[in-house]
Amino acid sequence: MGDIMESEIFTDTIFTGKEIREAIRLSHQRSKKYNISPHMRDPKQVKLSPDELQQRQAANRELLAVVVTYIEEFYEQLSPDDFIIAFVDRDGYILNLYGSKELQALFAEGNCAPSYRWTEEDVGTTAISLCLYLQKPVILNSTDHYCKQAHIFTSSAAPIFGPKKELQGVFVVSGNADLIHPHTLVMVSSVAGMFEKHMRVLRRTNEMSFYIGFLDSMIEAAGTG
């Protein structure tokens, strides 16, 4: 996770205005150190093959299934014509992206599409990369992004954690910079929390099914004996 110790200076779940400005400044410094182009996305940006993408999607299938169940409800508050929604795994790979075909095509011009990796080392400062780095919710707009190709967008991203507080992925919503609203970050963070609760329920259900199945086997064996 890079110099994750830097994040210790940020104490709250959602940054204050001063904190996010400092986080962005430090991220821009790292982006420059990584020789990220401030003008265009790298055409050789790290990307999964179709088979590798399928493998990662399969490895995250339970969480992706939960994300899909909330997409329609989420778009009732936003619009697929104005915003894209993406799920990024713990390593920074975009596994799924939702929105209108037109908007998906626009984002794909900047390598924001399934299979691409979006860490700071790959794309510099973005909501996805900064969220991955700090493991906290972030909202970026216009020139907050390191690359000029992203200056027309606003993005809000929130981390999704597993049962041991390990990072499972990032939930992100992006749209035109004119549509920026602070409530979007609160909404994205709340939905990420809903994903975590849903996954906890699934784990408990699976555990109960296992124990019930084991108990049934023991009773059957005892009866047979």
mmCIF file of C-alpha atoms in Angstrom:
data_model
loop_
_atom_site.group_PDB
_atom_site.id
_atom_site.type_symbol
_atom_site.label_atom_id
_atom_site.label_comp_id
_atom_site.label_asym_id
_atom_site.label_seq_id
_atom_site.Cartn_x
_atom_site.Cartn_y
_atom_site.Cartn_z
ATOM 1 C CA MET A 1 0.000 0.000 0.000
ATOM 2 C CA GLY A 2 2.949 2.339 -0.376
ATOM 3 C CA ASP A 3 3.630 4.804 2.445
ATOM 4 C CA ILE A 4 0.352 4.001 4.163
ATOM 5 C CA MET A 5 1.654 5.478 7.417
ATOM 6 C CA GLU A 6 0.990 8.923 5.930
ATOM 7 C CA SER A 7 -2.728 8.257 6.353
ATOM 8 C CA GLU A 8 -2.338 8.285 10.122
ATOM 9 C CA ILE A 9 -2.437 12.089 10.051
ATOM 10 C CA PHE A 10 -6.038 11.814 8.843
ATOM 11 C CA THR A 11 -8.187 10.746 11.769
ATOM 12 C CA ASP A 12 -11.817 10.852 10.606
ATOM 13 C CA THR A 13 -13.606 8.416 8.307
ATOM 14 C CA ILE A 14 -14.416 11.206 5.838
ATOM 15 C CA PHE A 15 -11.778 13.901 5.393
ATOM 16 C CA THR A 16 -12.213 17.538 6.298
ATOM 17 C CA GLY A 17 -11.570 20.047 3.528
ATOM 18 C CA LYS A 18 -8.053 20.739 4.806
ATOM 19 C CA GLU A 19 -7.246 17.037 5.085
ATOM 20 C CA ILE A 20 -8.362 16.154 1.569
ATOM 21 C CA ARG A 21 -6.349 19.064 0.128
ATOM 22 C CA GLU A 22 -3.249 17.709 1.882
ATOM 23 C CA ALA A 23 -3.982 14.145 0.760
ATOM 24 C CA ILE A 24 -4.328 15.308 -2.852
ATOM 25 C CA ARG A 25 -1.117 17.377 -2.645
ATOM 26 C CA LEU A 26 0.854 14.386 -1.392
ATOM 27 C CA SER A 27 -0.694 12.166 -4.063
ATOM 28 C CA HIS A 28 0.318 14.626 -6.792
ATOM 29 C CA GLN A 29 3.869 14.487 -5.476
ATOM 30 C CA ARG A 30 3.857 10.695 -5.679
ATOM 31 C CA SER A 31 2.325 10.835 -9.176
ATOM 32 C CA LYS A 32 5.186 13.014 -10.354
ATOM 33 C CA LYS A 33 7.678 10.624 -8.742
ATOM 34 C CA TYR A 34 6.058 7.723 -10.644
ATOM 35 C CA ASN A 35 6.532 9.677 -13.911
ATOM 36 C CA ILE A 36 2.795 9.705 -14.631
ATOM 37 C CA SER A 37 1.931 11.877 -17.619
ATOM 38 C CA PRO A 38 -0.137 14.900 -16.544
ATOM 39 C CA HIS A 39 -1.586 15.107 -20.069
ATOM 40 C CA MET A 40 -2.632 11.661 -21.333
ATOM 41 C CA ARG A 41 -3.225 8.158 -20.032
ATOM 42 C CA ASP A 42 -0.475 5.674 -20.792
ATOM 43 C CA PRO A 43 -1.479 3.481 -23.784
ATOM 44 C CA LYS A 44 0.631 0.738 -22.189
ATOM 45 C CA GLN A 45 -1.185 0.951 -18.843
ATOM 46 C CA VAL A 46 -1.330 -2.377 -16.982
ATOM 47 C CA LYS A 47 -4.319 -4.353 -18.215
ATOM 48 C CA LEU A 48 -5.693 -7.834 -17.647
ATOM 49 C CA SER A 49 -6.243 -10.280 -20.471
ATOM 50 C CA PRO A 50 -9.865 -11.439 -20.988
ATOM 51 C CA ASP A 51 -9.091 -14.716 -19.177
ATOM 52 C CA GLU A 52 -7.399 -12.909 -16.295
ATOM 53 C CA LEU A 53 -10.368 -10.547 -15.981
ATOM 54 C CA GLN A 54 -12.778 -13.485 -15.797
ATOM 55 C CA GLN A 55 -10.613 -15.131 -13.143
ATOM 56 C CA ARG A 56 -10.630 -12.003 -10.979
ATOM 57 C CA GLN A 57 -14.367 -11.556 -11.452
ATOM 58 C CA ALA A 58 -14.873 -15.175 -10.393
ATOM 59 C CA ALA A 59 -12.674 -14.654 -7.321
ATOM 60 C CA ASN A 60 -14.892 -11.689 -6.345
ATOM 61 C CA ARG A 61 -18.199 -13.159 -7.535
ATOM 62 C CA GLU A 62 -19.988 -12.970 -4.166
ATOM 63 C CA LEU A 63 -19.151 -9.297 -3.643
ATOM 64 C CA LEU A 64 -19.901 -8.472 -7.295
ATOM 65 C CA ALA A 65 -23.301 -10.141 -6.940
ATOM 66 C CA VAL A 66 -24.038 -7.924 -3.945
ATOM 67 C CA VAL A 67 -22.948 -4.817 -5.883
ATOM 68 C CA VAL A 68 -25.252 -5.706 -8.779
ATOM 69 C CA THR A 69 -28.257 -6.021 -6.455
ATOM 70 C CA TYR A 70 -27.818 -2.401 -5.391
ATOM 71 C CA ILE A 71 -27.047 -0.844 -8.788
ATOM 72 C CA GLU A 72 -30.664 -0.355 -9.869
ATOM 73 C CA GLU A 73 -31.582 1.141 -6.498
ATOM 74 C CA PHE A 74 -28.561 3.439 -6.657
ATOM 75 C CA TYR A 75 -29.504 4.714 -10.110
ATOM 76 C CA GLU A 76 -32.920 5.695 -8.766
ATOM 77 C CA GLN A 77 -31.076 8.484 -6.954
ATOM 78 C CA LEU A 78 -28.618 9.243 -9.749
ATOM 79 C CA SER A 79 -28.788 8.533 -13.494
ATOM 80 C CA PRO A 80 -26.969 6.032 -15.736
ATOM 81 C CA ASP A 81 -26.829 8.789 -18.354
ATOM 82 C CA ASP A 82 -24.927 11.097 -16.003
ATOM 83 C CA PHE A 83 -22.847 8.770 -13.830
ATOM 84 C CA ILE A 84 -20.855 5.574 -14.130
ATOM 85 C CA ILE A 85 -20.541 3.137 -11.234
ATOM 86 C CA ALA A 86 -17.525 0.869 -10.929
ATOM 87 C CA PHE A 87 -16.210 -1.874 -8.671
ATOM 88 C CA VAL A 88 -12.449 -2.101 -8.263
ATOM 89 C CA ASP A 89 -10.740 -5.031 -6.539
ATOM 90 C CA ARG A 90 -8.178 -4.720 -3.754
ATOM 91 C CA ASP A 91 -5.301 -4.659 -6.262
ATOM 92 C CA GLY A 92 -6.775 -1.756 -8.221
ATOM 93 C CA TYR A 93 -8.239 -3.620 -11.196
ATOM 94 C CA ILE A 94 -11.582 -2.383 -12.495
ATOM 95 C CA LEU A 95 -13.734 -5.519 -12.632
ATOM 96 C CA ASN A 96 -17.155 -4.092 -13.499
ATOM 97 C CA LEU A 97 -18.432 -0.757 -14.752
ATOM 98 C CA TYR A 98 -22.047 0.336 -15.185
ATOM 99 C CA GLY A 99 -23.693 3.273 -16.953
ATOM 100 C CA SER A 100 -24.942 4.303 -20.355
ATOM 101 C CA LYS A 101 -23.050 3.027 -23.412
ATOM 102 C CA GLU A 102 -22.178 6.605 -24.345
ATOM 103 C CA LEU A 103 -20.728 7.378 -20.925
ATOM 104 C CA GLN A 104 -18.829 4.090 -20.765
ATOM 105 C CA ALA A 105 -17.278 4.855 -24.151
ATOM 106 C CA LEU A 106 -16.236 8.321 -22.928
ATOM 107 C CA PHE A 107 -14.569 6.911 -19.822
ATOM 108 C CA ALA A 108 -12.884 4.151 -21.837
ATOM 109 C CA GLU A 109 -11.000 6.850 -23.770
ATOM 110 C CA GLY A 110 -9.105 7.477 -20.544
ATOM 111 C CA ASN A 111 -8.573 3.771 -19.775
ATOM 112 C CA CYS A 112 -11.373 3.768 -17.199
ATOM 113 C CA ALA A 113 -12.817 0.412 -18.200
ATOM 114 C CA PRO A 114 -12.889 -3.188 -16.941
ATOM 115 C CA SER A 115 -9.475 -4.923 -16.887
ATOM 116 C CA TYR A 116 -7.341 -1.767 -16.378
ATOM 117 C CA ARG A 117 -5.381 -1.281 -13.140
ATOM 118 C CA TRP A 118 -5.888 2.065 -11.394
ATOM 119 C CA THR A 119 -3.247 2.451 -8.694
ATOM 120 C CA GLU A 120 -1.264 5.663 -8.270
ATOM 121 C CA GLU A 121 1.659 3.963 -10.005
ATOM 122 C CA ASP A 122 -0.579 3.479 -13.062
ATOM 123 C CA VAL A 123 -2.747 6.607 -13.301
ATOM 124 C CA GLY A 124 -1.547 9.058 -10.679
ATOM 125 C CA THR A 125 -4.088 10.859 -8.511
ATOM 126 C CA THR A 126 -7.677 9.690 -8.993
ATOM 127 C CA ALA A 127 -10.475 8.936 -6.536
ATOM 128 C CA ILE A 128 -9.874 5.209 -7.083
ATOM 129 C CA SER A 129 -6.108 5.308 -6.608
ATOM 130 C CA LEU A 130 -6.244 7.632 -3.600
ATOM 131 C CA CYS A 131 -8.975 5.548 -1.967
ATOM 132 C CA LEU A 132 -6.872 2.424 -2.496
ATOM 133 C CA TYR A 133 -3.829 4.149 -1.035
ATOM 134 C CA LEU A 134 -5.466 5.676 2.053
ATOM 135 C CA GLN A 135 -8.294 3.148 2.437
ATOM 136 C CA LYS A 136 -10.713 5.974 3.212
ATOM 137 C CA PRO A 137 -13.570 7.639 1.282
ATOM 138 C CA VAL A 138 -12.459 10.455 -1.039
ATOM 139 C CA ILE A 139 -14.066 12.854 -3.487
ATOM 140 C CA LEU A 140 -12.088 14.498 -6.293
ATOM 141 C CA ASN A 141 -13.137 17.085 -8.844
ATOM 142 C CA SER A 142 -11.577 18.556 -11.959
ATOM 143 C CA THR A 143 -7.917 19.541 -11.330
ATOM 144 C CA ASP A 144 -7.773 17.387 -8.192
ATOM 145 C CA HIS A 145 -7.002 14.589 -10.656
ATOM 146 C CA TYR A 146 -3.380 14.473 -11.764
ATOM 147 C CA CYS A 147 -4.054 13.768 -15.437
ATOM 148 C CA LYS A 148 -5.772 16.454 -17.548
ATOM 149 C CA GLN A 149 -7.905 13.805 -19.239
ATOM 150 C CA ALA A 150 -9.812 13.490 -15.955
ATOM 151 C CA HIS A 151 -10.261 17.213 -15.325
ATOM 152 C CA ILE A 152 -13.771 17.118 -16.787
ATOM 153 C CA PHE A 153 -14.915 14.586 -14.180
ATOM 154 C CA THR A 154 -15.873 14.357 -10.541
ATOM 155 C CA SER A 155 -15.412 11.062 -8.686
ATOM 156 C CA SER A 156 -16.367 9.731 -5.267
ATOM 157 C CA ALA A 157 -14.855 6.473 -3.990
ATOM 158 C CA ALA A 158 -15.233 4.455 -0.801
ATOM 159 C CA PRO A 159 -13.373 1.355 0.424
ATOM 160 C CA ILE A 160 -15.124 -1.962 1.091
ATOM 161 C CA PHE A 161 -13.687 -3.997 3.954
ATOM 162 C CA GLY A 162 -13.844 -7.678 4.847
ATOM 163 C CA PRO A 163 -14.493 -9.327 8.249
ATOM 164 C CA LYS A 164 -10.962 -8.636 9.502
ATOM 165 C CA LYS A 165 -10.966 -5.041 8.221
ATOM 166 C CA GLU A 166 -8.919 -6.082 5.210
ATOM 167 C CA LEU A 167 -9.541 -4.124 2.016
ATOM 168 C CA GLN A 168 -11.819 -6.034 -0.371
ATOM 169 C CA GLY A 169 -12.259 -3.384 -3.050
ATOM 170 C CA VAL A 170 -13.447 0.106 -3.899
ATOM 171 C CA PHE A 171 -16.884 1.367 -4.914
ATOM 172 C CA VAL A 172 -16.729 4.463 -7.131
ATOM 173 C CA VAL A 173 -19.192 6.827 -8.793
ATOM 174 C CA SER A 174 -18.030 9.288 -11.469
ATOM 175 C CA GLY A 175 -19.647 11.884 -13.701
ATOM 176 C CA ASN A 176 -19.225 15.318 -15.234
ATOM 177 C CA ALA A 177 -17.396 17.779 -12.983
ATOM 178 C CA ASP A 178 -20.406 20.120 -13.035
ATOM 179 C CA LEU A 179 -22.387 17.458 -11.130
ATOM 180 C CA ILE A 180 -20.150 17.471 -8.053
ATOM 181 C CA HIS A 181 -22.061 17.376 -4.768
ATOM 182 C CA PRO A 182 -20.684 16.617 -1.272
ATOM 183 C CA HIS A 183 -23.687 14.374 -0.542
ATOM 184 C CA THR A 184 -22.495 11.982 -3.254
ATOM 185 C CA LEU A 185 -19.527 10.928 -1.126
ATOM 186 C CA VAL A 186 -21.795 10.323 1.867
ATOM 187 C CA MET A 187 -24.073 8.239 -0.356
ATOM 188 C CA VAL A 188 -21.188 6.220 -1.813
ATOM 189 C CA SER A 189 -19.752 5.589 1.660
ATOM 190 C CA SER A 190 -23.155 4.470 2.937
ATOM 191 C CA VAL A 191 -23.604 2.049 0.046
ATOM 192 C CA ALA A 192 -20.108 0.616 0.604
ATOM 193 C CA GLY A 193 -21.138 0.014 4.220
ATOM 194 C CA MET A 194 -24.293 -1.742 3.013
ATOM 195 C CA PHE A 195 -22.130 -4.050 0.894
ATOM 196 C CA GLU A 196 -20.111 -4.963 3.977
ATOM 197 C CA LYS A 197 -23.249 -5.700 6.033
ATOM 198 C CA HIS A 198 -24.731 -7.774 3.204
ATOM 199 C CA MET A 199 -21.524 -9.819 2.978
ATOM 200 C CA ARG A 200 -21.573 -10.398 6.749
ATOM 201 C CA VAL A 201 -25.118 -11.760 6.496
ATOM 202 C CA LEU A 202 -24.072 -14.076 3.644
ATOM 203 C CA ARG A 203 -21.101 -15.365 5.643
ATOM 204 C CA ARG A 204 -23.277 -16.068 8.692
ATOM 205 C CA THR A 205 -25.851 -17.815 6.522
ATOM 206 C CA ASN A 206 -23.170 -20.007 4.962
ATOM 207 C CA GLU A 207 -21.745 -20.805 8.396
ATOM 208 C CA MET A 208 -25.176 -21.772 9.705
ATOM 209 C CA SER A 209 -25.784 -23.974 6.670
ATOM 210 C CA PHE A 210 -22.468 -25.721 7.275
ATOM 211 C CA TYR A 211 -23.177 -26.340 10.962
ATOM 212 C CA ILE A 212 -26.720 -27.527 10.299
ATOM 213 C CA GLY A 213 -25.452 -29.888 7.604
ATOM 214 C CA PHE A 214 -22.748 -31.188 9.944
ATOM 215 C CA LEU A 215 -25.291 -31.703 12.757
ATOM 216 C CA ASP A 216 -27.655 -33.549 10.415
ATOM 217 C CA SER A 217 -24.803 -35.856 9.393
ATOM 218 C CA MET A 218 -23.936 -36.558 13.034
ATOM 219 C CA ILE A 219 -27.575 -37.331 13.906
ATOM 220 C CA GLU A 220 -27.879 -39.602 10.882
ATOM 221 C CA ALA A 221 -24.652 -41.401 11.782
ATOM 222 C CA ALA A 222 -25.755 -41.801 15.412
ATOM 223 C CA GLY A 223 -29.127 -43.173 14.299
ATOM 224 C CA THR A 224 -27.465 -45.633 11.961
ATOM 225 C CA GLY A 225 -25.129 -46.767 14.706
#
